[in-house]
mmCIF file of C-alpha atoms in Angstrom:
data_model
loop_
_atom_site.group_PDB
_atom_site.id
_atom_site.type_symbol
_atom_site.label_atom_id
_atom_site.label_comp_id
_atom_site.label_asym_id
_atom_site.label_seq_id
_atom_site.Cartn_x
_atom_site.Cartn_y
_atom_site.Cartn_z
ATOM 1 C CA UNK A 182 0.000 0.000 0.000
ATOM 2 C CA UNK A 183 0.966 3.331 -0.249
ATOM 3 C CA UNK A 184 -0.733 7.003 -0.172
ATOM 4 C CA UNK A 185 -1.079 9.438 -2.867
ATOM 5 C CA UNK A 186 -2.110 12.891 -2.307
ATOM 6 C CA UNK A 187 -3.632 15.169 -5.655
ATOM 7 C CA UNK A 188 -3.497 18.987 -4.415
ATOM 8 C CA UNK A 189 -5.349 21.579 -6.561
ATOM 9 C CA UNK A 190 -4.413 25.500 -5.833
ATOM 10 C CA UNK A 191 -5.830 26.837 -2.590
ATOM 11 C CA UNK A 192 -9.196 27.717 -2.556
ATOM 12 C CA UNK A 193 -10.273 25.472 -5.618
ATOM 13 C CA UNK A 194 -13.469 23.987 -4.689
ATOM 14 C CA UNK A 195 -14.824 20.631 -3.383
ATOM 15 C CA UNK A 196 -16.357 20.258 -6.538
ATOM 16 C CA UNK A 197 -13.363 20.643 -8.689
ATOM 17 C CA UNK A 198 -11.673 18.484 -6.619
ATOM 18 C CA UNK A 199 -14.015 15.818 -7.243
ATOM 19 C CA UNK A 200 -14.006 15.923 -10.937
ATOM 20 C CA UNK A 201 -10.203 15.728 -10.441
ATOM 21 C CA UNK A 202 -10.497 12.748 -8.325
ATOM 22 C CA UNK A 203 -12.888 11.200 -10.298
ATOM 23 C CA UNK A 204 -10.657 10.633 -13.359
ATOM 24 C CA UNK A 205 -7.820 9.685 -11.630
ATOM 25 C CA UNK A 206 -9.894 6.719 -10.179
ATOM 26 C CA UNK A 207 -10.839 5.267 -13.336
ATOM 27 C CA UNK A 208 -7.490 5.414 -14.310
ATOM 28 C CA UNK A 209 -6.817 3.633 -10.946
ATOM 29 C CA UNK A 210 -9.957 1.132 -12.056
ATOM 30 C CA UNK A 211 -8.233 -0.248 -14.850
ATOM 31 C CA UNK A 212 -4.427 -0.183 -13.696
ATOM 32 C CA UNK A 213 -3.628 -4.175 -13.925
ATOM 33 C CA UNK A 214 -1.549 -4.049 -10.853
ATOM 34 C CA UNK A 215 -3.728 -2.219 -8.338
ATOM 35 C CA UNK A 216 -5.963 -4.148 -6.481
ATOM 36 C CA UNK A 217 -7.993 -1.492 -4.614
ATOM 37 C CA UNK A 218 -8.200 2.212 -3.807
ATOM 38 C CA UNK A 219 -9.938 4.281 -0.973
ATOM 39 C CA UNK A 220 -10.430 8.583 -1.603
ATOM 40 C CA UNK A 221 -10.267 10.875 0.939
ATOM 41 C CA UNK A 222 -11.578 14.192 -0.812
ATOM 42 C CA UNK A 223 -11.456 17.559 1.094
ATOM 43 C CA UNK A 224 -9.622 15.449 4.055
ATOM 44 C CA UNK A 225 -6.838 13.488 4.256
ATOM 45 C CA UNK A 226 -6.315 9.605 5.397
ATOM 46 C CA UNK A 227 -7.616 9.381 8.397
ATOM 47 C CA UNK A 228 -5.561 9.485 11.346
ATOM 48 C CA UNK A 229 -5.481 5.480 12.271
ATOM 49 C CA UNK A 230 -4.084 4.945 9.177
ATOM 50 C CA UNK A 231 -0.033 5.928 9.403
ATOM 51 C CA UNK A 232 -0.433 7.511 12.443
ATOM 52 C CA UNK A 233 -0.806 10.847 10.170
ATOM 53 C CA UNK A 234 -3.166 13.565 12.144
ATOM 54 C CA UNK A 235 -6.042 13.876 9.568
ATOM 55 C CA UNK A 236 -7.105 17.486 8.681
ATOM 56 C CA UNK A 237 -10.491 18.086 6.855
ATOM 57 C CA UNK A 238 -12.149 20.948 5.274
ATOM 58 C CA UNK A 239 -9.370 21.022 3.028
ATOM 59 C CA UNK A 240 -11.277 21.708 -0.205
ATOM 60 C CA UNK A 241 -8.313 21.247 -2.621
ATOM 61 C CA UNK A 242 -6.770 18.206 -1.424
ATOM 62 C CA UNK A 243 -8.076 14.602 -1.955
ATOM 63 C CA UNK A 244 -6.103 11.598 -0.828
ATOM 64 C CA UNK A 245 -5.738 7.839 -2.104
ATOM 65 C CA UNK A 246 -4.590 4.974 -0.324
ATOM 66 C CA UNK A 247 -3.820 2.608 -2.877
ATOM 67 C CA UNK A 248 -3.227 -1.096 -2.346
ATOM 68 C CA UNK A 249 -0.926 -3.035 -5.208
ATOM 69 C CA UNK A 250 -1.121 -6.806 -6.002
ATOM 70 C CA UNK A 251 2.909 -6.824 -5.815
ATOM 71 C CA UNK A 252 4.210 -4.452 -2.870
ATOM 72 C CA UNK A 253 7.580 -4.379 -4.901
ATOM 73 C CA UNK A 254 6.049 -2.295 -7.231
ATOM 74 C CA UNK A 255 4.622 0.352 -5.993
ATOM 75 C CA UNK A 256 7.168 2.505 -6.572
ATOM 76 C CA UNK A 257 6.754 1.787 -10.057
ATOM 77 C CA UNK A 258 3.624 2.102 -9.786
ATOM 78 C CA UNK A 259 3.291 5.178 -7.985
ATOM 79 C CA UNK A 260 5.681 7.105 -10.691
ATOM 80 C CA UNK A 261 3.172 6.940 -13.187
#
């Protein structure tokens, strides 16, 4: 697994950052080597997860935690 954060410019809104979001998961959808996905939008991961402090209300960011069939390649994958 690993996390991947999409940031917009401050003050873009929820809604943009959905659309954003949106595409990148059905580009996540059809990657061969990913074998699941959560969002996070206008938050990040939440705070279990990591041990990262979760902040919300964050309108441009949206968060992925994205799990891989083959842990050695998530680097790989994550480059794309």
């Amino acid at each position: 697994e690993f996390t991947f954060s999409l940031e917009l410019p401050e003050g873009s809104s929820i809604d943009e950052t959905n659309r954003y979001a949106k595409v990148l998961e059905e580009k996540l959808k059809t990657h061969p080597e990913i074998e699941q996905f959560t969002t996070f939008i206008g938050q990040t991961t939440p705070y279990y997860y990591y041990s990262i402090k979760t902040d919300f209300n964050i309108s441009h960011v949206a968060e992925f935690i994205i799990t891989t069939k083959d842990f050695s390649k998530n680097t790989e994958i994550a480059q794309e």
